Coordinates of C-alpha atoms in Angstrom, one line a residue:
M1 CA 116.3 67.6 57.7
K2 CA 119.5 65.8 56.7
L3 CA 122.5 66.5 58.9
L4 CA 126.0 66.4 57.7
D5 CA 128.2 63.7 59.1
G6 CA 129.8 64.9 62.4
C7 CA 127.6 67.9 62.7
K8 CA 125.5 68.4 65.8
L9 CA 122.2 70.4 65.5
I10 CA 121.9 73.0 68.4
Y11 CA 118.6 74.7 68.9
L12 CA 118.7 78.4 70.0
P13 CA 116.3 79.6 72.6
P14 CA 113.4 81.8 71.3
Y15 CA 114.0 85.5 71.1
S16 CA 112.5 87.4 73.9
P17 CA 113.0 91.2 73.8
D18 CA 111.5 91.5 77.3
L19 CA 114.5 89.6 78.7
N20 CA 117.1 91.4 76.7
P21 CA 118.5 94.5 78.6
I22 CA 119.6 96.4 75.5
E23 CA 116.0 96.4 74.3
H24 CA 115.1 98.4 77.4
V25 CA 117.9 100.8 76.7
W26 CA 116.7 101.4 73.2
A27 CA 113.1 101.9 74.4
N28 CA 114.2 104.5 77.0
L29 CA 116.4 106.3 74.4
K30 CA 113.5 106.5 71.9
C31 CA 111.1 107.8 74.6
F32 CA 113.6 110.4 75.8
I33 CA 114.2 111.7 72.2
R34 CA 110.5 111.7 71.5
T35 CA 109.7 113.8 74.6
N36 CA 112.5 116.3 74.1
D37 CA 113.5 118.6 71.2
N38 CA 114.1 116.1 68.4
R39 CA 115.4 118.3 65.6
Q40 CA 118.3 116.9 63.7
D41 CA 120.9 119.4 65.1
N42 CA 120.0 118.4 68.6
L43 CA 119.8 114.7 68.1
S44 CA 123.4 113.9 69.1
L45 CA 122.9 116.1 72.3
A46 CA 119.6 114.2 73.0
I47 CA 121.3 110.9 72.7
E48 CA 124.2 112.0 74.9
Q49 CA 121.8 113.3 77.6
S50 CA 119.7 110.1 77.5
I51 CA 122.8 107.9 77.9
T52 CA 123.9 110.0 80.8
Q53 CA 120.5 109.7 82.3
L54 CA 120.5 105.9 81.9
L55 CA 123.9 105.6 83.5
M56 CA 122.7 107.5 86.6
C57 CA 119.9 104.9 87.2

């Protein structure tokens, strides 16, 4: 790979969803919505309740 003059190549660490806290939040949110009433009209309420539940942990 040819680098431009004055540019430094920086490698990023590999992606690891297990170490990313937001991935756990999304997993918990999906699980909560799946196990509760998941009709469209109750979706916003389910999201709100799951966020409240996460904040209490």
